[in-house]
Amino acid sequence: RLVVAGEEFPGWTRWEPESCLLTPSDAWSLAAPNIGGLLAGKFSPGMEAKLVLDGAVVMKGRIDEVSLKDGEIEVQGRDEISFLLDCSADPGTRQKISLLTMARALSEPWGITWAVQTGLALGLHASVKIGPGQPRWDVLATMAKKDRVLLWCEPDGTGMIGRPNYTADIACKLCRVIP
């Protein structure tokens, strides 16, 4: 299901989430027959959207594109982190700042919250230089690399700072079924 502006839209015939820990922003694409034009006008770029599967939020983000073609409507979007890829940070130098503080500052216009993995201590960066036109995500990715941590977006839209936990139980197993 797709939830937009509090309204649920079930019945999608194509559902394509794209998610990878190493890709900064996850994306999704949904398509359905637009019988009688009932779905036209219900979606527009910039609207907040949630993908829900079996009652659980799989991804929270914004609609990027809506297209109507051959009696079908297609809605595409990305998670909350996409704003950080699309917008540049104000140039300048920040002194004695942690990755978490910088992430919160750069994400503030969109209300993106950030959390640090339990037990992980982040140090201060003596100086962080931001060049003209530098994407906000690039600033954070550079800092994360120096801190030897990863950045990702949780399904609820929360930005996370952490490291892999190789001792944790397996959460899921991906299998390829060969017919």
PDB file of N, CA and C in Angstrom, residues 45-142:
ATOM      1  N   PRO A  45       4.483  15.646  -7.018  1.00  0.00           N
ATOM      2  CA  PRO A  45       5.840  15.666  -6.489  1.00  0.00           C
ATOM      3  C   PRO A  45       5.932  16.501  -5.209  1.00  0.00           C
ATOM      4  N   GLY A  46       6.709  15.964  -4.260  1.00  0.00           N
ATOM      5  CA  GLY A  46       6.911  16.659  -2.998  1.00  0.00           C
ATOM      6  C   GLY A  46       6.009  16.177  -1.873  1.00  0.00           C
ATOM      7  N   MET A  47       4.946  15.451  -2.213  1.00  0.00           N
ATOM      8  CA  MET A  47       4.046  14.966  -1.165  1.00  0.00           C
ATOM      9  C   MET A  47       4.725  13.881  -0.336  1.00  0.00           C
ATOM     10  N   GLU A  48       4.483  13.913   0.981  1.00  0.00           N
ATOM     11  CA  GLU A  48       5.012  12.874   1.856  1.00  0.00           C
ATOM     12  C   GLU A  48       4.297  11.563   1.564  1.00  0.00           C
ATOM     13  N   ALA A  49       5.055  10.473   1.559  1.00  0.00           N
ATOM     14  CA  ALA A  49       4.486   9.166   1.244  1.00  0.00           C
ATOM     15  C   ALA A  49       5.136   8.090   2.106  1.00  0.00           C
ATOM     16  N   LYS A  50       4.360   7.040   2.380  1.00  0.00           N
ATOM     17  CA  LYS A  50       4.873   5.879   3.104  1.00  0.00           C
ATOM     18  C   LYS A  50       4.523   4.634   2.313  1.00  0.00           C
ATOM     19  N   LEU A  51       5.481   3.738   2.175  1.00  0.00           N
ATOM     20  CA  LEU A  51       5.230   2.412   1.614  1.00  0.00           C
ATOM     21  C   LEU A  51       4.990   1.471   2.774  1.00  0.00           C
ATOM     22  N   VAL A  52       3.872   0.772   2.738  1.00  0.00           N
ATOM     23  CA  VAL A  52       3.499  -0.122   3.825  1.00  0.00           C
ATOM     24  C   VAL A  52       3.308  -1.530   3.252  1.00  0.00           C
ATOM     25  N   LEU A  53       3.941  -2.510   3.895  1.00  0.00           N
ATOM     26  CA  LEU A  53       3.820  -3.899   3.473  1.00  0.00           C
ATOM     27  C   LEU A  53       3.502  -4.738   4.702  1.00  0.00           C
ATOM     28  N   ASP A  54       2.406  -5.477   4.655  1.00  0.00           N
ATOM     29  CA  ASP A  54       1.974  -6.315   5.772  1.00  0.00           C
ATOM     30  C   ASP A  54       1.901  -5.533   7.086  1.00  0.00           C
ATOM     31  N   GLY A  55       1.435  -4.292   7.011  1.00  0.00           N
ATOM     32  CA  GLY A  55       1.250  -3.462   8.200  1.00  0.00           C
ATOM     33  C   GLY A  55       2.491  -2.752   8.697  1.00  0.00           C
ATOM     34  N   ALA A  56       3.634  -2.998   8.091  1.00  0.00           N
ATOM     35  CA  ALA A  56       4.884  -2.360   8.529  1.00  0.00           C
ATOM     36  C   ALA A  56       5.333  -1.321   7.507  1.00  0.00           C
ATOM     37  N   VAL A  57       5.803  -0.175   8.001  1.00  0.00           N
ATOM     38  CA  VAL A  57       6.343   0.857   7.116  1.00  0.00           C
ATOM     39  C   VAL A  57       7.682   0.364   6.577  1.00  0.00           C
ATOM     40  N   VAL A  58       7.785   0.276   5.260  1.00  0.00           N
ATOM     41  CA  VAL A  58       8.999  -0.191   4.598  1.00  0.00           C
ATOM     42  C   VAL A  58       9.893   0.997   4.250  1.00  0.00           C
ATOM     43  N   MET A  59       9.268   2.111   3.894  1.00  0.00           N
ATOM     44  CA  MET A  59      10.032   3.295   3.511  1.00  0.00           C
ATOM     45  C   MET A  59       9.148   4.531   3.655  1.00  0.00           C
ATOM     46  N   LYS A  60       9.729   5.582   4.216  1.00  0.00           N
ATOM     47  CA  LYS A  60       9.036   6.860   4.331  1.00  0.00           C
ATOM     48  C   LYS A  60       9.843   7.876   3.541  1.00  0.00           C
ATOM     49  N   GLY A  61       9.154   8.666   2.729  1.00  0.00           N
ATOM     50  CA  GLY A  61       9.871   9.653   1.940  1.00  0.00           C
ATOM     51  C   GLY A  61       8.934  10.605   1.239  1.00  0.00           C
ATOM     52  N   ARG A  62       9.323  10.998   0.044  1.00  0.00           N
ATOM     53  CA  ARG A  62       8.555  11.966  -0.745  1.00  0.00           C
ATOM     54  C   ARG A  62       8.379  11.456  -2.169  1.00  0.00           C
ATOM     55  N   ILE A  63       7.300  11.897  -2.781  1.00  0.00           N
ATOM     56  CA  ILE A  63       7.058  11.574  -4.188  1.00  0.00           C
ATOM     57  C   ILE A  63       7.943  12.465  -5.047  1.00  0.00           C
ATOM     58  N   ASP A  64       8.641  11.860  -5.996  1.00  0.00           N
ATOM     59  CA  ASP A  64       9.487  12.599  -6.933  1.00  0.00           C
ATOM     60  C   ASP A  64       8.780  12.868  -8.253  1.00  0.00           C
ATOM     61  N   GLU A  65       8.057  11.859  -8.739  1.00  0.00           N
ATOM     62  CA  GLU A  65       7.498  11.951 -10.089  1.00  0.00           C
ATOM     63  C   GLU A  65       6.200  11.149 -10.191  1.00  0.00           C
ATOM     64  N   VAL A  66       5.256  11.693 -10.962  1.00  0.00           N
ATOM     65  CA  VAL A  66       3.997  11.007 -11.243  1.00  0.00           C
ATOM     66  C   VAL A  66       3.792  11.033 -12.743  1.00  0.00           C
ATOM     67  N   SER A  67       3.493   9.873 -13.333  1.00  0.00           N
ATOM     68  CA  SER A  67       3.265   9.850 -14.780  1.00  0.00           C
ATOM     69  C   SER A  67       2.016   9.027 -15.105  1.00  0.00           C
ATOM     70  N   LEU A  68       1.301   9.497 -16.098  1.00  0.00           N
ATOM     71  CA  LEU A  68       0.110   8.808 -16.610  1.00  0.00           C
ATOM     72  C   LEU A  68       0.400   8.404 -18.042  1.00  0.00           C
ATOM     73  N   LYS A  69       0.262   7.102 -18.322  1.00  0.00           N
ATOM     74  CA  LYS A  69       0.571   6.624 -19.666  1.00  0.00           C
ATOM     75  C   LYS A  69      -0.189   5.325 -19.924  1.00  0.00           C
ATOM     76  N   ASP A  70      -0.833   5.246 -21.058  1.00  0.00           N
ATOM     77  CA  ASP A  70      -1.527   4.027 -21.486  1.00  0.00           C
ATOM     78  C   ASP A  70      -2.461   3.473 -20.415  1.00  0.00           C
ATOM     79  N   GLY A  71      -3.232   4.344 -19.773  1.00  0.00           N
ATOM     80  CA  GLY A  71      -4.204   3.904 -18.779  1.00  0.00           C
ATOM     81  C   GLY A  71      -3.608   3.453 -17.465  1.00  0.00           C
ATOM     82  N   GLU A  72      -2.341   3.782 -17.236  1.00  0.00           N
ATOM     83  CA  GLU A  72      -1.652   3.381 -16.017  1.00  0.00           C
ATOM     84  C   GLU A  72      -1.071   4.613 -15.339  1.00  0.00           C
ATOM     85  N   ILE A  73      -1.044   4.596 -14.016  1.00  0.00           N
ATOM     86  CA  ILE A  73      -0.385   5.661 -13.274  1.00  0.00           C
ATOM     87  C   ILE A  73       0.850   5.068 -12.607  1.00  0.00           C
ATOM     88  N   GLU A  74       1.947   5.804 -12.683  1.00  0.00           N
ATOM     89  CA  GLU A  74       3.178   5.384 -12.028  1.00  0.00           C
ATOM     90  C   GLU A  74       3.606   6.495 -11.079  1.00  0.00           C
ATOM     91  N   VAL A  75       3.928   6.107  -9.840  1.00  0.00           N
ATOM     92  CA  VAL A  75       4.361   7.043  -8.822  1.00  0.00           C
ATOM     93  C   VAL A  75       5.752   6.612  -8.372  1.00  0.00           C
ATOM     94  N   GLN A  76       6.700   7.565  -8.411  1.00  0.00           N
ATOM     95  CA  GLN A  76       8.071   7.266  -8.006  1.00  0.00           C
ATOM     96  C   GLN A  76       8.480   8.202  -6.885  1.00  0.00           C
ATOM     97  N   GLY A  77       9.307   7.692  -5.980  1.00  0.00           N
ATOM     98  CA  GLY A  77       9.773   8.523  -4.887  1.00  0.00           C
ATOM     99  C   GLY A  77      11.052   7.996  -4.277  1.00  0.00           C
ATOM    100  N   ARG A  78      11.540   8.746  -3.284  1.00  0.00           N
ATOM    101  CA  ARG A  78      12.764   8.363  -2.568  1.00  0.00           C
ATOM    102  C   ARG A  78      12.567   8.601  -1.080  1.00  0.00           C
ATOM    103  N   ASP A  79      13.459   8.048  -0.281  1.00  0.00           N
ATOM    104  CA  ASP A  79      13.351   8.215   1.162  1.00  0.00           C
ATOM    105  C   ASP A  79      13.746   9.633   1.578  1.00  0.00           C
ATOM    106  N   GLU A  80      13.648   9.902   2.870  1.00  0.00           N
ATOM    107  CA  GLU A  80      13.886  11.249   3.395  1.00  0.00           C
ATOM    108  C   GLU A  80      15.292  11.777   3.108  1.00  0.00           C
ATOM    109  N   ILE A  81      16.262  10.889   3.054  1.00  0.00           N
ATOM    110  CA  ILE A  81      17.655  11.291   2.866  1.00  0.00           C
ATOM    111  C   ILE A  81      17.881  11.955   1.502  1.00  0.00           C
ATOM    112  N   SER A  82      16.981  11.746   0.561  1.00  0.00           N
ATOM    113  CA  SER A  82      17.162  12.296  -0.789  1.00  0.00           C
ATOM    114  C   SER A  82      17.352  13.810  -0.798  1.00  0.00           C
ATOM    115  N   PHE A  83      16.746  14.501   0.171  1.00  0.00           N
ATOM    116  CA  PHE A  83      16.914  15.956   0.237  1.00  0.00           C
ATOM    117  C   PHE A  83      18.386  16.334   0.407  1.00  0.00           C
ATOM    118  N   LEU A  84      19.116  15.512   1.145  1.00  0.00           N
ATOM    119  CA  LEU A  84      20.525  15.807   1.403  1.00  0.00           C
ATOM    120  C   LEU A  84      21.384  15.606   0.160  1.00  0.00           C
ATOM    121  N   LEU A  85      20.907  14.782  -0.769  1.00  0.00           N
ATOM    122  CA  LEU A  85      21.615  14.574  -2.031  1.00  0.00           C
ATOM    123  C   LEU A  85      21.351  15.725  -3.001  1.00  0.00           C
ATOM    124  N   ASP A  86      20.129  16.254  -2.940  1.00  0.00           N
ATOM    125  CA  ASP A  86      19.684  17.243  -3.924  1.00  0.00           C
ATOM    126  C   ASP A  86      20.054  18.678  -3.574  1.00  0.00           C
ATOM    127  N   CYS A  87      20.362  18.951  -2.320  1.00  0.00           N
ATOM    128  CA  CYS A  87      20.588  20.334  -1.887  1.00  0.00           C
ATOM    129  C   CYS A  87      22.012  20.527  -1.375  1.00  0.00           C
ATOM    130  N   SER A  88      22.576  21.670  -1.709  1.00  0.00           N
ATOM    131  CA  SER A  88      23.938  21.962  -1.262  1.00  0.00           C
ATOM    132  C   SER A  88      23.921  22.615   0.117  1.00  0.00           C
ATOM    133  N   ALA A  89      25.024  22.454   0.804  1.00  0.00           N
ATOM    134  CA  ALA A  89      25.203  23.062   2.128  1.00  0.00           C
ATOM    135  C   ALA A  89      25.772  24.470   1.950  1.00  0.00           C
ATOM    136  N   ASP A  90      25.542  25.303   2.941  1.00  0.00           N
ATOM    137  CA  ASP A  90      26.136  26.638   2.910  1.00  0.00           C
ATOM    138  C   ASP A  90      27.648  26.503   3.034  1.00  0.00           C
ATOM    139  N   PRO A  91      28.393  27.158   2.141  1.00  0.00           N
ATOM    140  CA  PRO A  91      29.852  27.041   2.218  1.00  0.00           C
ATOM    141  C   PRO A  91      30.407  27.701   3.473  1.00  0.00           C
ATOM    142  N   GLY A  92      31.549  27.192   3.878  1.00  0.00           N
ATOM    143  CA  GLY A  92      32.209  27.748   5.058  1.00  0.00           C
ATOM    144  C   GLY A  92      32.966  26.662   5.797  1.00  0.00           C
ATOM    145  N   THR A  93      33.460  27.011   6.956  1.00  0.00           N
ATOM    146  CA  THR A  93      34.218  26.073   7.778  1.00  0.00           C
ATOM    147  C   THR A  93      33.548  25.960   9.133  1.00  0.00           C
ATOM    148  N   ARG A  94      33.354  24.742   9.572  1.00  0.00           N
ATOM    149  CA  ARG A  94      32.777  24.488  10.894  1.00  0.00           C
ATOM    150  C   ARG A  94      33.907  23.947  11.773  1.00  0.00           C
ATOM    151  N   GLN A  95      33.992  24.454  12.975  1.00  0.00           N
ATOM    152  CA  GLN A  95      35.047  24.066  13.900  1.00  0.00           C
ATOM    153  C   GLN A  95      34.480  23.188  15.012  1.00  0.00           C
ATOM    154  N   LYS A  96      35.246  22.201  15.432  1.00  0.00           N
ATOM    155  CA  LYS A  96      34.920  21.335  16.559  1.00  0.00           C
ATOM    156  C   LYS A  96      33.458  20.896  16.524  1.00  0.00           C
ATOM    157  N   ILE A  97      33.135  20.066  15.547  1.00  0.00           N
ATOM    158  CA  ILE A  97      31.763  19.608  15.361  1.00  0.00           C
ATOM    159  C   ILE A  97      31.743  18.097  15.155  1.00  0.00           C
ATOM    160  N   SER A  98      30.750  17.454  15.733  1.00  0.00           N
ATOM    161  CA  SER A  98      30.612  16.004  15.569  1.00  0.00           C
ATOM    162  C   SER A  98      29.765  15.713  14.330  1.00  0.00           C
ATOM    163  N   LEU A  99      29.848  14.493  13.846  1.00  0.00           N
ATOM    164  CA  LEU A  99      29.051  14.059  12.707  1.00  0.00           C
ATOM    165  C   LEU A  99      27.561  14.175  13.029  1.00  0.00           C
ATOM    166  N   LEU A 100      27.158  13.793  14.230  1.00  0.00           N
ATOM    167  CA  LEU A 100      25.756  13.868  14.605  1.00  0.00           C
ATOM    168  C   LEU A 100      25.252  15.316  14.602  1.00  0.00           C
ATOM    169  N   THR A 101      26.024  16.232  15.143  1.00  0.00           N
ATOM    170  CA  THR A 101      25.632  17.645  15.170  1.00  0.00           C
ATOM    171  C   THR A 101      25.525  18.194  13.756  1.00  0.00           C
ATOM    172  N   MET A 102      26.471  17.836  12.899  1.00  0.00           N
ATOM    173  CA  MET A 102      26.442  18.299  11.513  1.00  0.00           C
ATOM    174  C   MET A 102      25.232  17.703  10.783  1.00  0.00           C
ATOM    175  N   ALA A 103      24.974  16.413  10.990  1.00  0.00           N
ATOM    176  CA  ALA A 103      23.831  15.761  10.334  1.00  0.00           C
ATOM    177  C   ALA A 103      22.523  16.444  10.737  1.00  0.00           C
ATOM    178  N   ARG A 104      22.371  16.718  12.010  1.00  0.00           N
ATOM    179  CA  ARG A 104      21.154  17.388  12.479  1.00  0.00           C
ATOM    180  C   ARG A 104      21.030  18.788  11.889  1.00  0.00           C
ATOM    181  N   ALA A 105      22.133  19.512  11.824  1.00  0.00           N
ATOM    182  CA  ALA A 105      22.103  20.877  11.282  1.00  0.00           C
ATOM    183  C   ALA A 105      21.763  20.883   9.790  1.00  0.00           C
ATOM    184  N   LEU A 106      22.379  19.994   9.030  1.00  0.00           N
ATOM    185  CA  LEU A 106      22.145  19.966   7.588  1.00  0.00           C
ATOM    186  C   LEU A 106      20.765  19.411   7.231  1.00  0.00           C
ATOM    187  N   SER A 107      20.165  18.627   8.124  1.00  0.00           N
ATOM    188  CA  SER A 107      18.859  18.007   7.875  1.00  0.00           C
ATOM    189  C   SER A 107      17.695  18.805   8.446  1.00  0.00           C
ATOM    190  N   GLU A 108      17.977  19.812   9.221  1.00  0.00           N
ATOM    191  CA  GLU A 108      16.952  20.560   9.953  1.00  0.00           C
ATOM    192  C   GLU A 108      15.832  21.115   9.070  1.00  0.00           C
ATOM    193  N   PRO A 109      16.118  21.648   7.871  1.00  0.00           N
ATOM    194  CA  PRO A 109      15.012  22.196   7.063  1.00  0.00           C
ATOM    195  C   PRO A 109      13.917  21.182   6.728  1.00  0.00           C
ATOM    196  N   TRP A 110      14.227  19.892   6.731  1.00  0.00           N
ATOM    197  CA  TRP A 110      13.257  18.860   6.374  1.00  0.00           C
ATOM    198  C   TRP A 110      12.782  18.057   7.577  1.00  0.00           C
ATOM    199  N   GLY A 111      13.260  18.396   8.744  1.00  0.00           N
ATOM    200  CA  GLY A 111      12.827  17.700   9.953  1.00  0.00           C
ATOM    201  C   GLY A 111      13.314  16.273  10.054  1.00  0.00           C
ATOM    202  N   ILE A 112      14.411  15.953   9.390  1.00  0.00           N
ATOM    203  CA  ILE A 112      14.968  14.598   9.462  1.00  0.00           C
ATOM    204  C   ILE A 112      15.677  14.443  10.806  1.00  0.00           C
ATOM    205  N   THR A 113      15.314  13.417  11.547  1.00  0.00           N
ATOM    206  CA  THR A 113      15.977  13.160  12.823  1.00  0.00           C
ATOM    207  C   THR A 113      17.125  12.179  12.605  1.00  0.00           C
ATOM    208  N   TRP A 114      18.112  12.255  13.475  1.00  0.00           N
ATOM    209  CA  TRP A 114      19.278  11.377  13.388  1.00  0.00           C
ATOM    210  C   TRP A 114      19.505  10.684  14.720  1.00  0.00           C
ATOM    211  N   ALA A 115      20.021   9.475  14.666  1.00  0.00           N
ATOM    212  CA  ALA A 115      20.356   8.712  15.862  1.00  0.00           C
ATOM    213  C   ALA A 115      21.694   8.019  15.646  1.00  0.00           C
ATOM    214  N   VAL A 116      22.361   7.748  16.755  1.00  0.00           N
ATOM    215  CA  VAL A 116      23.642   7.040  16.721  1.00  0.00           C
ATOM    216  C   VAL A 116      23.428   5.652  17.308  1.00  0.00           C
ATOM    217  N   GLN A 117      24.000   4.665  16.659  1.00  0.00           N
ATOM    218  CA  GLN A 117      23.916   3.283  17.115  1.00  0.00           C
ATOM    219  C   GLN A 117      24.333   3.197  18.585  1.00  0.00           C
ATOM    220  N   THR A 118      23.612   2.426  19.353  1.00  0.00           N
ATOM    221  CA  THR A 118      23.897   2.258  20.775  1.00  0.00           C
ATOM    222  C   THR A 118      25.338   1.816  20.988  1.00  0.00           C
ATOM    223  N   GLY A 119      26.011   2.485  21.912  1.00  0.00           N
ATOM    224  CA  GLY A 119      27.384   2.138  22.262  1.00  0.00           C
ATOM    225  C   GLY A 119      28.454   2.762  21.379  1.00  0.00           C
ATOM    226  N   LEU A 120      28.060   3.523  20.385  1.00  0.00           N
ATOM    227  CA  LEU A 120      29.024   4.138  19.466  1.00  0.00           C
ATOM    228  C   LEU A 120      29.317   5.569  19.917  1.00  0.00           C
ATOM    229  N   ALA A 121      30.590   5.880  20.122  1.00  0.00           N
ATOM    230  CA  ALA A 121      30.996   7.232  20.520  1.00  0.00           C
ATOM    231  C   ALA A 121      31.605   7.943  19.316  1.00  0.00           C
ATOM    232  N   LEU A 122      31.109   9.131  19.033  1.00  0.00           N
ATOM    233  CA  LEU A 122      31.637   9.927  17.927  1.00  0.00           C
ATOM    234  C   LEU A 122      32.492  11.069  18.482  1.00  0.00           C
ATOM    235  N   GLY A 123      33.631  11.269  17.868  1.00  0.00           N
ATOM    236  CA  GLY A 123      34.501  12.353  18.282  1.00  0.00           C
ATOM    237  C   GLY A 123      34.173  13.642  17.552  1.00  0.00           C
ATOM    238  N   LEU A 124      34.915  14.681  17.897  1.00  0.00           N
ATOM    239  CA  LEU A 124      34.757  15.973  17.239  1.00  0.00           C
ATOM    240  C   LEU A 124      35.737  16.083  16.076  1.00  0.00           C
ATOM    241  N   HIS A 125      35.281  16.690  15.009  1.00  0.00           N
ATOM    242  CA  HIS A 125      36.152  17.002  13.879  1.00  0.00           C
ATOM    243  C   HIS A 125      36.697  18.402  14.137  1.00  0.00           C
ATOM    244  N   ALA A 126      38.017  18.550  14.099  1.00  0.00           N
ATOM    245  CA  ALA A 126      38.634  19.845  14.387  1.00  0.00           C
ATOM    246  C   ALA A 126      38.135  20.922  13.437  1.00  0.00           C
ATOM    247  N   SER A 127      38.039  20.563  12.155  1.00  0.00           N
ATOM    248  CA  SER A 127      37.610  21.541  11.151  1.00  0.00           C
ATOM    249  C   SER A 127      36.975  20.808   9.967  1.00  0.00           C
ATOM    250  N   VAL A 128      35.818  21.300   9.540  1.00  0.00           N
ATOM    251  CA  VAL A 128      35.138  20.728   8.388  1.00  0.00           C
ATOM    252  C   VAL A 128      34.899  21.850   7.393  1.00  0.00           C
ATOM    253  N   LYS A 129      35.536  21.730   6.223  1.00  0.00           N
ATOM    254  CA  LYS A 129      35.389  22.752   5.189  1.00  0.00           C
ATOM    255  C   LYS A 129      34.327  22.313   4.189  1.00  0.00           C
ATOM    256  N   ILE A 130      33.366  23.209   3.929  1.00  0.00           N
ATOM    257  CA  ILE A 130      32.295  22.942   2.972  1.00  0.00           C
ATOM    258  C   ILE A 130      32.473  23.882   1.788  1.00  0.00           C
ATOM    259  N   GLY A 131      32.648  23.300   0.614  1.00  0.00           N
ATOM    260  CA  GLY A 131      32.863  24.086  -0.591  1.00  0.00           C
ATOM    261  C   GLY A 131      31.559  24.562  -1.217  1.00  0.00           C
ATOM    262  N   PRO A 132      31.627  25.583  -2.063  1.00  0.00           N
ATOM    263  CA  PRO A 132      30.419  26.070  -2.743  1.00  0.00           C
ATOM    264  C   PRO A 132      29.783  24.958  -3.586  1.00  0.00           C
ATOM    265  N   GLY A 133      28.479  24.784  -3.434  1.00  0.00           N
ATOM    266  CA  GLY A 133      27.757  23.786  -4.217  1.00  0.00           C
ATOM    267  C   GLY A 133      27.912  22.363  -3.735  1.00  0.00           C
ATOM    268  N   GLN A 134      28.622  22.148  -2.653  1.00  0.00           N
ATOM    269  CA  GLN A 134      28.842  20.792  -2.153  1.00  0.00           C
ATOM    270  C   GLN A 134      27.535  20.236  -1.573  1.00  0.00           C
ATOM    271  N   PRO A 135      27.075  19.073  -2.072  1.00  0.00           N
ATOM    272  CA  PRO A 135      25.846  18.490  -1.532  1.00  0.00           C
ATOM    273  C   PRO A 135      25.976  18.186  -0.037  1.00  0.00           C
ATOM    274  N   ARG A 136      24.882  18.358   0.667  1.00  0.00           N
ATOM    275  CA  ARG A 136      24.869  18.094   2.111  1.00  0.00           C
ATOM    276  C   ARG A 136      25.294  16.656   2.409  1.00  0.00           C
ATOM    277  N   TRP A 137      24.835  15.714   1.566  1.00  0.00           N
ATOM    278  CA  TRP A 137      25.197  14.319   1.796  1.00  0.00           C
ATOM    279  C   TRP A 137      26.707  14.131   1.695  1.00  0.00           C
ATOM    280  N   ASP A 138      27.358  14.785   0.754  1.00  0.00           N
ATOM    281  CA  ASP A 138      28.807  14.639   0.590  1.00  0.00           C
ATOM    282  C   ASP A 138      29.559  15.111   1.831  1.00  0.00           C
ATOM    283  N   VAL A 139      29.071  16.173   2.457  1.00  0.00           N
ATOM    284  CA  VAL A 139      29.687  16.654   3.696  1.00  0.00           C
ATOM    285  C   VAL A 139      29.611  15.558   4.753  1.00  0.00           C
ATOM    286  N   LEU A 140      28.432  14.983   4.921  1.00  0.00           N
ATOM    287  CA  LEU A 140      28.247  13.933   5.927  1.00  0.00           C
ATOM    288  C   LEU A 140      29.034  12.669   5.592  1.00  0.00           C
ATOM    289  N   ALA A 141      29.050  12.288   4.315  1.00  0.00           N
ATOM    290  CA  ALA A 141      29.772  11.080   3.898  1.00  0.00           C
ATOM    291  C   ALA A 141      31.273  11.216   4.160  1.00  0.00           C
ATOM    292  N   THR A 142      31.816  12.396   3.921  1.00  0.00           N
ATOM    293  CA  THR A 142      33.241  12.641   4.176  1.00  0.00           C
ATOM    294  C   THR A 142      33.547  12.526   5.669  1.00  0.00           C
TER     295      THR A 142
END
